[in-house]
Short mmCIF file of C-alpha atoms in Angstrom, two decimals:
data_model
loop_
_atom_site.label_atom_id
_atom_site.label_comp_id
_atom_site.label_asym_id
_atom_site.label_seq_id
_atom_site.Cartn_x
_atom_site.Cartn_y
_atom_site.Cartn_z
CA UNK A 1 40.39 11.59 28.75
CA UNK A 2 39.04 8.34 27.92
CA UNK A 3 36.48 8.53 31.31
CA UNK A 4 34.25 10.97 29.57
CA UNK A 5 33.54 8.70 26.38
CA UNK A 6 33.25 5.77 28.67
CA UNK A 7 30.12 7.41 30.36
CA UNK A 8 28.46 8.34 27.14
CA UNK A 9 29.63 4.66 26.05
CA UNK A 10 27.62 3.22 29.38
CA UNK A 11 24.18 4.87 28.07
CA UNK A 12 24.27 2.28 24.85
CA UNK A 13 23.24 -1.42 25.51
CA UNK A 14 26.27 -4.11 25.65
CA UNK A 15 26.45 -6.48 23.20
CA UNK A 16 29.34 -4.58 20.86
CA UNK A 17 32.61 -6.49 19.78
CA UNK A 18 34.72 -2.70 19.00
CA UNK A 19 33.67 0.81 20.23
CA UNK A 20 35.84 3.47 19.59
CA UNK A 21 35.11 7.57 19.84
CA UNK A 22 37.51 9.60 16.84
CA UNK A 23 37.16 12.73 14.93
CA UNK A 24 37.55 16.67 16.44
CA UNK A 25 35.46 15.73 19.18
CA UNK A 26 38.24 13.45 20.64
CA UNK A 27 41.67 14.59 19.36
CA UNK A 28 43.02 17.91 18.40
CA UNK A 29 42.98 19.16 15.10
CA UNK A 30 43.97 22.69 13.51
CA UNK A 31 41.21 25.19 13.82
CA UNK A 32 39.45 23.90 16.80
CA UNK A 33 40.02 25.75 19.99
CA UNK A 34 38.89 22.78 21.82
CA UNK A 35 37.59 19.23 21.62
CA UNK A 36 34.94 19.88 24.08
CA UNK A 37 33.15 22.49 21.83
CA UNK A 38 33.07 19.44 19.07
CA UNK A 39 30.54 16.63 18.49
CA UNK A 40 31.82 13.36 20.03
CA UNK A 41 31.73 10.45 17.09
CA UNK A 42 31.27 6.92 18.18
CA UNK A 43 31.05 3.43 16.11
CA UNK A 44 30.23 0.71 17.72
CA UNK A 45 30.08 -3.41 15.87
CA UNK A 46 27.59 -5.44 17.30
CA UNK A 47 27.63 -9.23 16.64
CA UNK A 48 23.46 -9.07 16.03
CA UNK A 49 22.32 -5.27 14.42
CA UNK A 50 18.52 -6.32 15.20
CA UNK A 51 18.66 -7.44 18.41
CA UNK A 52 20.76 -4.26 19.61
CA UNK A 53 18.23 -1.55 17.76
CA UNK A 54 15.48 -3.57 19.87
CA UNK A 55 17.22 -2.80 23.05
CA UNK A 56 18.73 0.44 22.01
CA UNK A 57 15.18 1.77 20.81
CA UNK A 58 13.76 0.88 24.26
CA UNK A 59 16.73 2.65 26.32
CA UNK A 60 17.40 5.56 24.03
CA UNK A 61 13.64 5.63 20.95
CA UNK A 62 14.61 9.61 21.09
CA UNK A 63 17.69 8.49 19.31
CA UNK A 64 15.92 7.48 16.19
CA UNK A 65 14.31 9.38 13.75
CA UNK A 66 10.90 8.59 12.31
CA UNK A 67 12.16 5.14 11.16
CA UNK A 68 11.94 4.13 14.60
CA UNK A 69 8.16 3.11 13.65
CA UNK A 70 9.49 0.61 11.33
CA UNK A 71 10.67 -1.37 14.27
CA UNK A 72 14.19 -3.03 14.79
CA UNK A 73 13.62 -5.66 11.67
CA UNK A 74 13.33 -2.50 9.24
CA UNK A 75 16.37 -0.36 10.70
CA UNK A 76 18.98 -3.59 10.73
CA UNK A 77 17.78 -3.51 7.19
CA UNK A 78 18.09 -0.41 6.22
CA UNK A 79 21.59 -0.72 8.32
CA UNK A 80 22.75 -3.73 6.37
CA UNK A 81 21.70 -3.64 2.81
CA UNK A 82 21.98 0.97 2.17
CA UNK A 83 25.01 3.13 2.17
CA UNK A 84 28.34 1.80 3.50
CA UNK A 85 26.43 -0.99 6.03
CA UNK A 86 26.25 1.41 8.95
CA UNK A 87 23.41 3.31 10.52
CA UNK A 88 23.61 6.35 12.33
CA UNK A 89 22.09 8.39 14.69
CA UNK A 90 23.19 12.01 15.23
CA UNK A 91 22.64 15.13 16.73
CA UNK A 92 22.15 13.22 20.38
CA UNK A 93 22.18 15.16 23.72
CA UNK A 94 24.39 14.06 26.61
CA UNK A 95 25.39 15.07 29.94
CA UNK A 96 28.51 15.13 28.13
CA UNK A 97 27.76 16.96 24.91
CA UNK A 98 26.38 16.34 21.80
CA UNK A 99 27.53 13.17 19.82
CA UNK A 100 26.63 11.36 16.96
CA UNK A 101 27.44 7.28 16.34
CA UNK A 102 27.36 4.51 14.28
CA UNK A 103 26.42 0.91 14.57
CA UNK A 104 27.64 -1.62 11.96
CA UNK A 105 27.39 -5.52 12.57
CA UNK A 106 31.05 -7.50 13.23
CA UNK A 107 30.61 -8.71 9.98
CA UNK A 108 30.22 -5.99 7.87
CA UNK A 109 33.33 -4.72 10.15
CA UNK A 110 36.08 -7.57 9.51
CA UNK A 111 35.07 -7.74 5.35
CA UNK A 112 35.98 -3.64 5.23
CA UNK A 113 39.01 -4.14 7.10
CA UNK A 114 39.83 -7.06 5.24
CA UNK A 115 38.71 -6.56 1.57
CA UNK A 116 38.06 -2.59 1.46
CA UNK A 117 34.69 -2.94 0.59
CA UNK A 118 33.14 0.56 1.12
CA UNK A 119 36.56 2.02 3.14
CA UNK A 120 34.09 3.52 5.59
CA UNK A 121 34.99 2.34 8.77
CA UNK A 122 38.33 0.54 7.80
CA UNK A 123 39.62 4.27 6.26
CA UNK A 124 38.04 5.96 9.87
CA UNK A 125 40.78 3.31 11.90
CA UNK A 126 43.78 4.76 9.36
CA UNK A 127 43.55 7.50 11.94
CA UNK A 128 43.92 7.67 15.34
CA UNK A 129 40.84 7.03 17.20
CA UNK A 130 40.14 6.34 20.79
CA UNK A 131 39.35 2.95 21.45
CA UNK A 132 36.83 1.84 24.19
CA UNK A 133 36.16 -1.99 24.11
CA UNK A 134 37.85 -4.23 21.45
CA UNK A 135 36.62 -8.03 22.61
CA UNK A 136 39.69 -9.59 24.09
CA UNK A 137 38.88 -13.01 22.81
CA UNK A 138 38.38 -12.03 18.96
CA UNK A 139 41.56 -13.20 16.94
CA UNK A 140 39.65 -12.31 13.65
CA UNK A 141 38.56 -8.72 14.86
CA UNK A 142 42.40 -8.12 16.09
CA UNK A 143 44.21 -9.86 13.09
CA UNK A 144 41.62 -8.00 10.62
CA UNK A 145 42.25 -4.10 12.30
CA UNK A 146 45.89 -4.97 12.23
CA UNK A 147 46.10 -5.79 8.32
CA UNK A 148 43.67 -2.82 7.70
CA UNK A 149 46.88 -0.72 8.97
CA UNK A 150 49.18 -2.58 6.89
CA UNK A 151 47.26 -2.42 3.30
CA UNK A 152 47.00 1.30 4.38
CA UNK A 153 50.85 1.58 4.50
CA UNK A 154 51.43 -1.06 1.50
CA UNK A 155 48.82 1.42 -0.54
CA UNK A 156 50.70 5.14 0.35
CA UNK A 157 53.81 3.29 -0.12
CA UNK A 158 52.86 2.95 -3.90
CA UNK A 159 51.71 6.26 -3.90
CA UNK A 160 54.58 7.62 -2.92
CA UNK A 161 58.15 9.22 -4.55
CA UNK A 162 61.48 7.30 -3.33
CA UNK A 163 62.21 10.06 -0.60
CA UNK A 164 58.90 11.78 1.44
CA UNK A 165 58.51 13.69 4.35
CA UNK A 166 56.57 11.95 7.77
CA UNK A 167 53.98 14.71 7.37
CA UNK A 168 53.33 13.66 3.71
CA UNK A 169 53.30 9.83 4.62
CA UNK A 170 50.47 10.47 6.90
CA UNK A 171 48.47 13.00 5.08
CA UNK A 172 48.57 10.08 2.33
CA UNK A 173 47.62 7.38 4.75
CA UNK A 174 44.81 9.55 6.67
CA UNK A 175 43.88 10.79 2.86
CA UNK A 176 43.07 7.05 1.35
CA UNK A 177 39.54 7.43 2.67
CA UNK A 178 38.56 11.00 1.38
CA UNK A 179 39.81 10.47 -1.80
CA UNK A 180 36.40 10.55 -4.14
CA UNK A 181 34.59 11.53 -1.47
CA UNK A 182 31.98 14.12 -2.65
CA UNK A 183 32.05 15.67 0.89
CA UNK A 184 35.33 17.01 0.73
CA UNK A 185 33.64 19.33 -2.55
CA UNK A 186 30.45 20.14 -0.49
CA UNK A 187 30.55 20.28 3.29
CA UNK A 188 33.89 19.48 4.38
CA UNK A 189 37.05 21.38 5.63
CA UNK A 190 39.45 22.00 2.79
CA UNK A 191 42.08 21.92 5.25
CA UNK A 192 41.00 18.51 6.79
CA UNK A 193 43.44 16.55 6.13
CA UNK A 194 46.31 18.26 7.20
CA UNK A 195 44.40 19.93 9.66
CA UNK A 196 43.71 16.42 11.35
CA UNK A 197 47.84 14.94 10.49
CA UNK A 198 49.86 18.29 11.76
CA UNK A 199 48.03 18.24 15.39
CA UNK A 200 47.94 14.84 15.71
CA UNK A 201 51.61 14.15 14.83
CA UNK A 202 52.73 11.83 18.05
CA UNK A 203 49.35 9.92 17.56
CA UNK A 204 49.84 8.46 13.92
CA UNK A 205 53.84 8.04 14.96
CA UNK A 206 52.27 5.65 17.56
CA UNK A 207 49.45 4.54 15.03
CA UNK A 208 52.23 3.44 12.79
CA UNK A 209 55.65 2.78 13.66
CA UNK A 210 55.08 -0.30 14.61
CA UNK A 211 53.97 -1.49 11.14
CA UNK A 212 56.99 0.50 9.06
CA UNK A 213 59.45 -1.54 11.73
CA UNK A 214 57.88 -4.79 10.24
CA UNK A 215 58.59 -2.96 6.79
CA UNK A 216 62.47 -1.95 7.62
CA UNK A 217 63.54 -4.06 4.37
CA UNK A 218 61.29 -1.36 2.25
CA UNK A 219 61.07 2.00 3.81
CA UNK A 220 62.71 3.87 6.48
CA UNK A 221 61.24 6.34 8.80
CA UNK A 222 63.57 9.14 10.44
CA UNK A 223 61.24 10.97 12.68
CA UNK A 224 64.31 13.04 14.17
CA UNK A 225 64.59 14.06 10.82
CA UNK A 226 61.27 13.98 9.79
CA UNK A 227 61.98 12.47 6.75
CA UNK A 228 61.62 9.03 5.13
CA UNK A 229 63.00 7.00 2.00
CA UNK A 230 61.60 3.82 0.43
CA UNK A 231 62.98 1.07 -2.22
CA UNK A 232 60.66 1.85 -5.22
CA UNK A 233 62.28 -0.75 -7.39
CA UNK A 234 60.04 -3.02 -9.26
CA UNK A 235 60.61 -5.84 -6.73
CA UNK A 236 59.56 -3.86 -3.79
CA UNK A 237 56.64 -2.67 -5.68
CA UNK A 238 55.42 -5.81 -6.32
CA UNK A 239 56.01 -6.79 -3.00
CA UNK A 240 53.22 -4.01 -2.06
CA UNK A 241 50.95 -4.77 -4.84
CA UNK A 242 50.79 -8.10 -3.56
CA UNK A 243 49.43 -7.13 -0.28
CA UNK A 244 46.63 -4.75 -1.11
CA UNK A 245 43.73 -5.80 0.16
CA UNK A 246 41.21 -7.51 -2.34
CA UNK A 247 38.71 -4.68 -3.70
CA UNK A 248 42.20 -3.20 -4.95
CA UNK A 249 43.80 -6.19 -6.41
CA UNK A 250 40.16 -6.53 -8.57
CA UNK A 251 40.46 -3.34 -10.00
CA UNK A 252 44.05 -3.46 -10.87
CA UNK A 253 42.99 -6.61 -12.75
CA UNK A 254 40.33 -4.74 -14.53
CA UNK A 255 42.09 -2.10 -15.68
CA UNK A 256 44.49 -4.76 -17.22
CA UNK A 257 42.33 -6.40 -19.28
CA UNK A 258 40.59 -3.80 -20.41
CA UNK A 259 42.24 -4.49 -24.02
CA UNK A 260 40.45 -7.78 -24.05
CA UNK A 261 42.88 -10.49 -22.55
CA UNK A 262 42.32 -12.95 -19.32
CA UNK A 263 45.80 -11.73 -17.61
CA UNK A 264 45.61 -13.33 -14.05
CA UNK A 265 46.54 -11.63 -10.56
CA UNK A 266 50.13 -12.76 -10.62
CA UNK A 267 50.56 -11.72 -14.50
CA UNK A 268 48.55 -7.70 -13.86
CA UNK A 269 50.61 -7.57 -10.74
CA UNK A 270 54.27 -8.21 -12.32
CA UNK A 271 53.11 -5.80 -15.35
CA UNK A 272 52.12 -3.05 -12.44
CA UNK A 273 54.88 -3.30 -10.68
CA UNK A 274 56.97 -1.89 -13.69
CA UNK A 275 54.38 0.62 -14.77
CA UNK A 276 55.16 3.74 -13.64
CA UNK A 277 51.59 5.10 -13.60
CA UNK A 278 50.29 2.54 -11.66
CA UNK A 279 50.00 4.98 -8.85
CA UNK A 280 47.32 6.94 -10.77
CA UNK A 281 45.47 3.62 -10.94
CA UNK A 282 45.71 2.72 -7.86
CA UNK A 283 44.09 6.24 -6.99
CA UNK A 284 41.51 5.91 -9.13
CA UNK A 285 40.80 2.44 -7.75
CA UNK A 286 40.10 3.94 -4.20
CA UNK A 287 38.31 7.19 -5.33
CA UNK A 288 36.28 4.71 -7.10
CA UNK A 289 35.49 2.78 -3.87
CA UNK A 290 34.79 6.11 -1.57
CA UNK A 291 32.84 7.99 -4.16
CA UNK A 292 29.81 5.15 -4.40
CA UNK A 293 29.68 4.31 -0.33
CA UNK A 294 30.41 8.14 0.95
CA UNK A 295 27.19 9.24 -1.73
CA UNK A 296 25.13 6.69 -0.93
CA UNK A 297 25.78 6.88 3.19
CA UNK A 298 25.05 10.65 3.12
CA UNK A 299 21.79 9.92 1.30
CA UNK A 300 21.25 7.17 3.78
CA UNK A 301 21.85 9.54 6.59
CA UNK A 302 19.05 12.21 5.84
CA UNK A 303 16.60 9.26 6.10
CA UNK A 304 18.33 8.19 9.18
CA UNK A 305 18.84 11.75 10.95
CA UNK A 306 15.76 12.75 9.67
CA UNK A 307 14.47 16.37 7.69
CA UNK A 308 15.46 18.66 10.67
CA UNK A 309 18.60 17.08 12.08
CA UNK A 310 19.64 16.71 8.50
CA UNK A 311 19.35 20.56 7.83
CA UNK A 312 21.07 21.18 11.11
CA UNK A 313 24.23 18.50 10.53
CA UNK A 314 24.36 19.93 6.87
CA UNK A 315 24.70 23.11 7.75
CA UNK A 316 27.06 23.10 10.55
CA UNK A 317 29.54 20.89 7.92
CA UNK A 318 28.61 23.87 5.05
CA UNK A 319 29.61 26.41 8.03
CA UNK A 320 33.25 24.91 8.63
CA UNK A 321 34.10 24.46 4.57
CA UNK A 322 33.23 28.10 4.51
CA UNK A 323 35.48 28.90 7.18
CA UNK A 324 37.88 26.78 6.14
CA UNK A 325 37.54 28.77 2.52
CA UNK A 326 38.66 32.16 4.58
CA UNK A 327 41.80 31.40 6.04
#
């Protein structure tokens, strides 16, 4: 399977630290017939966003919209410092089929992963996705996807009863990153969520088991039974408040002091961990954080797609959350 992506891969300069291809383009998902009828997705982190674009825009210019003109200074800009600190280019005819990707810079990469900060890419990699290249040599890049997966787990953990079903474990895990996003209102699937977990069953069991075997003190996992139970006493839970990633812990500590006082992490996470609505917080904390980077990427992306691709991309997404409306 992986041959096909690797020859659309080959068309893009080198120079990336992670490529991976994901979405319905690549795996199965409830109400596609078949992959190859889908868009292929890519992202791709480069270590220097300028110096890419300039040989990108010389081996593929019909890739770029009108922005193209601006030169490679003006669209690592517009990459770096708009939306959720990726650019895209969609709507791209291959030998293969039509794809769309992303480039963000390894930077911009590792601090989502790490800290959360827009839960663009780092909420894309809490499902399955096909990976490409991942530089051998990078310690940061590997330690920083592997925590992404464990924050993920910490976080449905805490939004989770004592006793859960696989199926709803993973449809809160591959739900983190739509949660506030205004797409899933306008232009989205309603289904997309489950529609993405119930065919791709085997693929988050392999996307995660490994992480809930690290957690066997907290949370067990019967996939014969397809059922799971967790400790949800206020020890455990402030075990898995303690290792959220960053952007979360900030909020929590907001929302703490919002009566006036200077309560520090350790003292807002002992007080969460026996507040049984801390869950709703917790959501709110992460709708928060995908509301303001999935609005202000889409806006980014009718500058970067440009008017007619725009039109075409929005309608094909307004197409599928009508369909999705009918069944």
């Amino acid at each position: 399977m992986a041959s096909r992506y690797a020859r659309v891969l080959q068309s893009f300069p080198k120079g990336y630290s992670l490529a991976f291809a994901y979405g319905s383009g690549v795996f199965k998902q409830i109400g596609h017939q078949n992959v190859r009828d889908n868009m292929m997705d890519f992202i791709v982190a480069v270590r220097d966003p300028q110096a890419w674009h300039q040989v990108n825009m010389a081996q593929n210019p019909k890739h770029y919209s009108a922005l193209r003109l601006g030169g490679p200074h003006f669209i690592s800009r517009i990459q770096e410092n708009w939306g959720a600190k990726i650019y895209f280019n969609t709507l791209i005819p291959t030998h293969e089929g039509m794809m769309k990707y992303g480039v963000i810079s390894h930077s911009s990469l590792v601090a989502d992963l790490l800290d959360w900060d827009t839960l663009y890419v780092a909420g894309r990699l809490h499902k399955p996705v096909l990976m490409l290249h991942k530089a051998a040599e990078d310690e940061e890049l590997h330690n920083a996807l592997k925590l992404n997966l464990y924050f993920a787990v910490h976080t449905a953990l805490l939004l989770l009863p004592e006793l859960f079903s696989e199926e709803q474990l993973y449809m809160t895990l591959a739900g983190l990153s739509y949660a506030g996003d205004f797409r899933m209102y306008v232009g989205e699937d309603q289904n997309k969520v489950r529609n993405i977990v119930v065919a791709q069953i085997q693929e988050f069991r392999t996307l995660y088991m490994p992480v809930l075997k690290e957690l066997e003190e907290y949370v067990i996992l019967d996939t014969l039974r397809g059922m799971g139970e967790q400790d949800t006493s206020p020890p455990a839970r402030l075990y898995h408040l303690s290792m959220l990633p960053k952007r979360l812990q900030l909020m929590l500590i907001r929302e703490w002091n919002k009566d006036g006082r200077s309560r520090d992490l350790e003292d807002v996470l002992r007080a969460a961990a026996h507040d049984t609505d801390v869950e709703d917080v917790i959501h709110k904390g992460i709708q928060d954080i995908v509301k303001i980077s999935s609005l202000t990427q889409s806006i980014k992306g009718i500058l970067t797609a440009g008017a007619t691709k725009s039109v075409r991309y929005s309608w094909s997404k307004v197409k599928k959350m009508w369909k999705s409306l009918q069944r």
